[in-house]
């Protein structure tokens, strides 16, 4: 259990109750607009997972242990083995609909409908208004360096028609 380091003023220092060691947490950055305004709106909160999934670059891959779900007590989600991000190719296979990161590159003239269809597996009806989804896509384009990288791939694909493009994502120290 983590407890605030002091009760007098907010801090980014936290102490762990069981062994009294301290941990430094990074300062939480202010979210960009329109996300900041949406987070202040209680009607958005029930749809936050949908909004997050609509903008996802990857899907999680893991062997989920389903023997612990649906049992009495607190929600438990247990994974056996390694958790991976399934990222796939930059362009969908012939005849396949774009999904995840491909939505940032392929057929972006129809991006809103493609995102909704990928999320709903065919249907395009969601509880989040289209205008909010468009604002969130634009926010990602302005503020997320990975989205910018994929948009660059889109621009290169559109201008050259070449699918010979590779992107290497490297995790660095914060």
PDB file of C-alpha atoms in Angstrom:
ATOM      1  CA  UNK A   1       0.000   0.000   0.000  1.00  0.00           C
ATOM      2  CA  UNK A   2       1.337   3.437  -0.932  1.00  0.00           C
ATOM      3  CA  UNK A   3       0.767   6.453   1.314  1.00  0.00           C
ATOM      4  CA  UNK A   4       1.527  10.150   0.773  1.00  0.00           C
ATOM      5  CA  UNK A   5       4.896  11.195   2.198  1.00  0.00           C
ATOM      6  CA  UNK A   6       3.299  14.077   4.103  1.00  0.00           C
ATOM      7  CA  UNK A   7      -0.187  15.251   4.791  1.00  0.00           C
ATOM      8  CA  UNK A   8       0.738  18.950   4.832  1.00  0.00           C
ATOM      9  CA  UNK A   9       1.224  19.596   1.127  1.00  0.00           C
ATOM     10  CA  UNK A  10       1.047  17.600  -2.095  1.00  0.00           C
ATOM     11  CA  UNK A  11       4.245  15.819  -3.006  1.00  0.00           C
ATOM     12  CA  UNK A  12       5.566  13.508  -5.635  1.00  0.00           C
ATOM     13  CA  UNK A  13       7.249  11.489  -2.874  1.00  0.00           C
ATOM     14  CA  UNK A  14       5.496   8.390  -1.613  1.00  0.00           C
ATOM     15  CA  UNK A  15       6.431   5.994   1.155  1.00  0.00           C
ATOM     16  CA  UNK A  16       5.513   2.357   1.170  1.00  0.00           C
ATOM     17  CA  UNK A  17       3.680   1.436   4.381  1.00  0.00           C
ATOM     18  CA  UNK A  18       5.143  -2.050   4.815  1.00  0.00           C
ATOM     19  CA  UNK A  19       8.878  -1.244   4.732  1.00  0.00           C
ATOM     20  CA  UNK A  20       8.927   2.577   4.948  1.00  0.00           C
ATOM     21  CA  UNK A  21      11.100   2.917   1.816  1.00  0.00           C
ATOM     22  CA  UNK A  22      10.558   5.993  -0.343  1.00  0.00           C
ATOM     23  CA  UNK A  23       9.913   6.174  -4.050  1.00  0.00           C
ATOM     24  CA  UNK A  24      10.059   9.255  -6.278  1.00  0.00           C
ATOM     25  CA  UNK A  25       7.162   9.491  -8.703  1.00  0.00           C
ATOM     26  CA  UNK A  26       7.295  11.683 -11.802  1.00  0.00           C
ATOM     27  CA  UNK A  27       5.193  14.817 -11.789  1.00  0.00           C
ATOM     28  CA  UNK A  28       1.887  14.217 -13.540  1.00  0.00           C
ATOM     29  CA  UNK A  29       1.630  16.301 -16.699  1.00  0.00           C
ATOM     30  CA  UNK A  30      -1.493  18.261 -17.513  1.00  0.00           C
ATOM     31  CA  UNK A  31      -3.406  16.481 -20.312  1.00  0.00           C
ATOM     32  CA  UNK A  32      -3.789  18.433 -23.558  1.00  0.00           C
ATOM     33  CA  UNK A  33      -7.065  19.865 -24.741  1.00  0.00           C
ATOM     34  CA  UNK A  34      -9.654  18.405 -25.523  1.00  0.00           C
ATOM     35  CA  UNK A  35      -8.792  15.515 -23.175  1.00  0.00           C
ATOM     36  CA  UNK A  36      -8.480  17.878 -20.203  1.00  0.00           C
ATOM     37  CA  UNK A  37     -12.037  19.156 -20.746  1.00  0.00           C
ATOM     38  CA  UNK A  38     -13.409  15.661 -21.360  1.00  0.00           C
ATOM     39  CA  UNK A  39     -11.875  14.387 -18.115  1.00  0.00           C
ATOM     40  CA  UNK A  40     -13.709  17.142 -16.253  1.00  0.00           C
ATOM     41  CA  UNK A  41     -17.027  16.014 -17.778  1.00  0.00           C
ATOM     42  CA  UNK A  42     -18.641  13.179 -15.794  1.00  0.00           C
ATOM     43  CA  UNK A  43     -20.596  11.968 -18.838  1.00  0.00           C
ATOM     44  CA  UNK A  44     -17.295  11.080 -20.572  1.00  0.00           C
ATOM     45  CA  UNK A  45     -16.007   8.767 -17.817  1.00  0.00           C
ATOM     46  CA  UNK A  46     -18.247   5.764 -18.656  1.00  0.00           C
ATOM     47  CA  UNK A  47     -16.827   5.880 -22.211  1.00  0.00           C
ATOM     48  CA  UNK A  48     -13.140   6.427 -21.415  1.00  0.00           C
ATOM     49  CA  UNK A  49     -12.116   2.822 -22.206  1.00  0.00           C
ATOM     50  CA  UNK A  50     -13.826   3.020 -25.589  1.00  0.00           C
ATOM     51  CA  UNK A  51     -12.056   6.308 -26.357  1.00  0.00           C
ATOM     52  CA  UNK A  52      -8.714   4.822 -25.313  1.00  0.00           C
ATOM     53  CA  UNK A  53      -9.257   1.708 -27.421  1.00  0.00           C
ATOM     54  CA  UNK A  54     -10.223   3.759 -30.483  1.00  0.00           C
ATOM     55  CA  UNK A  55      -6.786   5.421 -30.394  1.00  0.00           C
ATOM     56  CA  UNK A  56      -4.685   2.336 -29.537  1.00  0.00           C
ATOM     57  CA  UNK A  57      -1.557   1.538 -31.562  1.00  0.00           C
ATOM     58  CA  UNK A  58      -1.392  -2.120 -30.486  1.00  0.00           C
ATOM     59  CA  UNK A  59      -3.389  -4.853 -28.824  1.00  0.00           C
ATOM     60  CA  UNK A  60      -2.251  -6.807 -25.806  1.00  0.00           C
ATOM     61  CA  UNK A  61      -1.259 -10.394 -26.287  1.00  0.00           C
ATOM     62  CA  UNK A  62      -1.087 -12.792 -23.356  1.00  0.00           C
ATOM     63  CA  UNK A  63      -2.346 -16.091 -22.041  1.00  0.00           C
ATOM     64  CA  UNK A  64      -5.103 -14.994 -19.668  1.00  0.00           C
ATOM     65  CA  UNK A  65      -5.907 -17.314 -16.771  1.00  0.00           C
ATOM     66  CA  UNK A  66      -9.707 -17.269 -16.808  1.00  0.00           C
ATOM     67  CA  UNK A  67     -10.050 -19.569 -13.776  1.00  0.00           C
ATOM     68  CA  UNK A  68      -9.831 -16.546 -11.465  1.00  0.00           C
ATOM     69  CA  UNK A  69     -12.389 -14.345 -13.197  1.00  0.00           C
ATOM     70  CA  UNK A  70     -16.002 -14.316 -12.124  1.00  0.00           C
ATOM     71  CA  UNK A  71     -15.211 -15.451  -8.588  1.00  0.00           C
ATOM     72  CA  UNK A  72     -16.372 -13.693  -5.416  1.00  0.00           C
ATOM     73  CA  UNK A  73     -14.147 -10.909  -4.157  1.00  0.00           C
ATOM     74  CA  UNK A  74     -12.244  -8.148  -5.913  1.00  0.00           C
ATOM     75  CA  UNK A  75     -11.772  -8.276  -9.681  1.00  0.00           C
ATOM     76  CA  UNK A  76      -8.737 -10.366 -10.588  1.00  0.00           C
ATOM     77  CA  UNK A  77      -6.978 -10.464 -13.942  1.00  0.00           C
ATOM     78  CA  UNK A  78      -4.134 -12.961 -14.048  1.00  0.00           C
ATOM     79  CA  UNK A  79      -1.770 -13.525 -16.951  1.00  0.00           C
ATOM     80  CA  UNK A  80       0.555 -16.507 -17.333  1.00  0.00           C
ATOM     81  CA  UNK A  81       3.836 -16.045 -19.169  1.00  0.00           C
ATOM     82  CA  UNK A  82       4.892 -13.017 -21.142  1.00  0.00           C
ATOM     83  CA  UNK A  83       2.734 -10.004 -21.966  1.00  0.00           C
ATOM     84  CA  UNK A  84       3.384  -8.662 -25.468  1.00  0.00           C
ATOM     85  CA  UNK A  85       2.074  -5.871 -27.668  1.00  0.00           C
ATOM     86  CA  UNK A  86       0.707  -7.152 -30.951  1.00  0.00           C
ATOM     87  CA  UNK A  87       1.577  -4.503 -33.471  1.00  0.00           C
ATOM     88  CA  UNK A  88       1.319  -6.179 -36.880  1.00  0.00           C
ATOM     89  CA  UNK A  89       2.285  -4.604 -40.191  1.00  0.00           C
ATOM     90  CA  UNK A  90       1.961  -0.951 -41.159  1.00  0.00           C
ATOM     91  CA  UNK A  91      -0.485  -1.737 -43.981  1.00  0.00           C
ATOM     92  CA  UNK A  92      -3.356  -4.262 -43.723  1.00  0.00           C
ATOM     93  CA  UNK A  93      -3.253  -7.417 -45.823  1.00  0.00           C
ATOM     94  CA  UNK A  94      -5.231  -7.344 -49.086  1.00  0.00           C
ATOM     95  CA  UNK A  95      -8.953  -7.301 -48.325  1.00  0.00           C
ATOM     96  CA  UNK A  96      -8.479  -6.862 -44.566  1.00  0.00           C
ATOM     97  CA  UNK A  97      -9.788  -3.848 -42.681  1.00  0.00           C
ATOM     98  CA  UNK A  98      -7.178  -1.599 -41.011  1.00  0.00           C
ATOM     99  CA  UNK A  99      -6.799  -1.872 -37.237  1.00  0.00           C
ATOM    100  CA  UNK A 100      -4.680  -0.393 -34.444  1.00  0.00           C
ATOM    101  CA  UNK A 101      -1.628   1.454 -35.813  1.00  0.00           C
ATOM    102  CA  UNK A 102      -2.766   0.853 -39.407  1.00  0.00           C
ATOM    103  CA  UNK A 103      -5.594   3.329 -38.740  1.00  0.00           C
ATOM    104  CA  UNK A 104      -2.970   6.097 -38.508  1.00  0.00           C
ATOM    105  CA  UNK A 105      -1.544   5.212 -41.949  1.00  0.00           C
ATOM    106  CA  UNK A 106      -3.997   3.451 -44.244  1.00  0.00           C
ATOM    107  CA  UNK A 107      -7.155   5.006 -45.747  1.00  0.00           C
ATOM    108  CA  UNK A 108      -7.094   8.004 -43.412  1.00  0.00           C
ATOM    109  CA  UNK A 109      -9.658   9.783 -45.601  1.00  0.00           C
ATOM    110  CA  UNK A 110     -12.159   7.391 -43.972  1.00  0.00           C
ATOM    111  CA  UNK A 111     -10.403   7.208 -40.608  1.00  0.00           C
ATOM    112  CA  UNK A 112     -13.387   7.910 -38.377  1.00  0.00           C
ATOM    113  CA  UNK A 113     -15.528   5.157 -39.927  1.00  0.00           C
ATOM    114  CA  UNK A 114     -12.543   2.781 -40.064  1.00  0.00           C
ATOM    115  CA  UNK A 115     -11.839   3.308 -36.358  1.00  0.00           C
ATOM    116  CA  UNK A 116     -15.453   2.768 -35.383  1.00  0.00           C
ATOM    117  CA  UNK A 117     -15.730  -0.345 -37.572  1.00  0.00           C
ATOM    118  CA  UNK A 118     -12.458  -1.796 -36.196  1.00  0.00           C
ATOM    119  CA  UNK A 119     -13.598  -1.252 -32.627  1.00  0.00           C
ATOM    120  CA  UNK A 120     -17.142  -2.552 -33.066  1.00  0.00           C
ATOM    121  CA  UNK A 121     -16.114  -5.404 -35.401  1.00  0.00           C
ATOM    122  CA  UNK A 122     -18.309  -4.328 -38.296  1.00  0.00           C
ATOM    123  CA  UNK A 123     -20.939  -2.002 -36.878  1.00  0.00           C
ATOM    124  CA  UNK A 124     -20.104   1.681 -36.686  1.00  0.00           C
ATOM    125  CA  UNK A 125     -22.358   2.792 -33.831  1.00  0.00           C
ATOM    126  CA  UNK A 126     -20.701   3.998 -30.642  1.00  0.00           C
ATOM    127  CA  UNK A 127     -21.894   5.947 -27.625  1.00  0.00           C
ATOM    128  CA  UNK A 128     -19.172   8.571 -28.154  1.00  0.00           C
ATOM    129  CA  UNK A 129     -20.161  11.346 -30.578  1.00  0.00           C
ATOM    130  CA  UNK A 130     -18.170  11.470 -33.828  1.00  0.00           C
ATOM    131  CA  UNK A 131     -17.135  15.051 -33.042  1.00  0.00           C
ATOM    132  CA  UNK A 132     -15.408  13.908 -29.820  1.00  0.00           C
ATOM    133  CA  UNK A 133     -13.593  11.082 -31.635  1.00  0.00           C
ATOM    134  CA  UNK A 134     -12.357  13.539 -34.288  1.00  0.00           C
ATOM    135  CA  UNK A 135     -11.093  15.933 -31.580  1.00  0.00           C
ATOM    136  CA  UNK A 136      -9.214  13.088 -29.862  1.00  0.00           C
ATOM    137  CA  UNK A 137      -7.644  11.963 -33.161  1.00  0.00           C
ATOM    138  CA  UNK A 138      -6.507  15.545 -33.814  1.00  0.00           C
ATOM    139  CA  UNK A 139      -5.103  15.743 -30.269  1.00  0.00           C
ATOM    140  CA  UNK A 140      -3.076  12.582 -30.869  1.00  0.00           C
ATOM    141  CA  UNK A 141      -1.771  14.010 -34.150  1.00  0.00           C
ATOM    142  CA  UNK A 142      -0.601  17.178 -32.378  1.00  0.00           C
ATOM    143  CA  UNK A 143       0.757  15.798 -29.100  1.00  0.00           C
ATOM    144  CA  UNK A 144       1.815  12.157 -29.512  1.00  0.00           C
ATOM    145  CA  UNK A 145       5.211  11.534 -31.103  1.00  0.00           C
ATOM    146  CA  UNK A 146       4.299   7.963 -32.064  1.00  0.00           C
ATOM    147  CA  UNK A 147       1.147   9.134 -33.855  1.00  0.00           C
ATOM    148  CA  UNK A 148       3.298  11.710 -35.670  1.00  0.00           C
ATOM    149  CA  UNK A 149       5.681   8.934 -36.746  1.00  0.00           C
ATOM    150  CA  UNK A 150       2.816   6.879 -38.170  1.00  0.00           C
ATOM    151  CA  UNK A 151       1.370   9.944 -39.925  1.00  0.00           C
ATOM    152  CA  UNK A 152       4.790  10.460 -41.508  1.00  0.00           C
ATOM    153  CA  UNK A 153       4.597   6.876 -42.780  1.00  0.00           C
ATOM    154  CA  UNK A 154       1.125   7.662 -44.182  1.00  0.00           C
ATOM    155  CA  UNK A 155       2.422  10.754 -45.990  1.00  0.00           C
ATOM    156  CA  UNK A 156       5.331   8.809 -47.443  1.00  0.00           C
ATOM    157  CA  UNK A 157       3.028   5.969 -48.512  1.00  0.00           C
ATOM    158  CA  UNK A 158       0.637   8.428 -50.194  1.00  0.00           C
ATOM    159  CA  UNK A 159       3.389  10.329 -52.000  1.00  0.00           C
ATOM    160  CA  UNK A 160       5.465   7.370 -53.186  1.00  0.00           C
ATOM    161  CA  UNK A 161       3.001   4.471 -53.151  1.00  0.00           C
ATOM    162  CA  UNK A 162       5.820   2.457 -51.616  1.00  0.00           C
ATOM    163  CA  UNK A 163       5.223   0.086 -48.760  1.00  0.00           C
ATOM    164  CA  UNK A 164       8.961  -0.250 -48.171  1.00  0.00           C
ATOM    165  CA  UNK A 165       9.030   1.560 -44.856  1.00  0.00           C
ATOM    166  CA  UNK A 166      10.128   0.448 -41.428  1.00  0.00           C
ATOM    167  CA  UNK A 167       9.711   2.049 -38.044  1.00  0.00           C
ATOM    168  CA  UNK A 168      11.730   1.093 -34.998  1.00  0.00           C
ATOM    169  CA  UNK A 169      10.271   2.016 -31.614  1.00  0.00           C
ATOM    170  CA  UNK A 170      12.909   2.188 -28.917  1.00  0.00           C
ATOM    171  CA  UNK A 171      12.161   2.607 -25.248  1.00  0.00           C
ATOM    172  CA  UNK A 172      14.472   5.056 -23.543  1.00  0.00           C
ATOM    173  CA  UNK A 173      15.010   6.139 -19.956  1.00  0.00           C
ATOM    174  CA  UNK A 174      12.485   8.716 -18.768  1.00  0.00           C
TER     175      UNK A 174
END
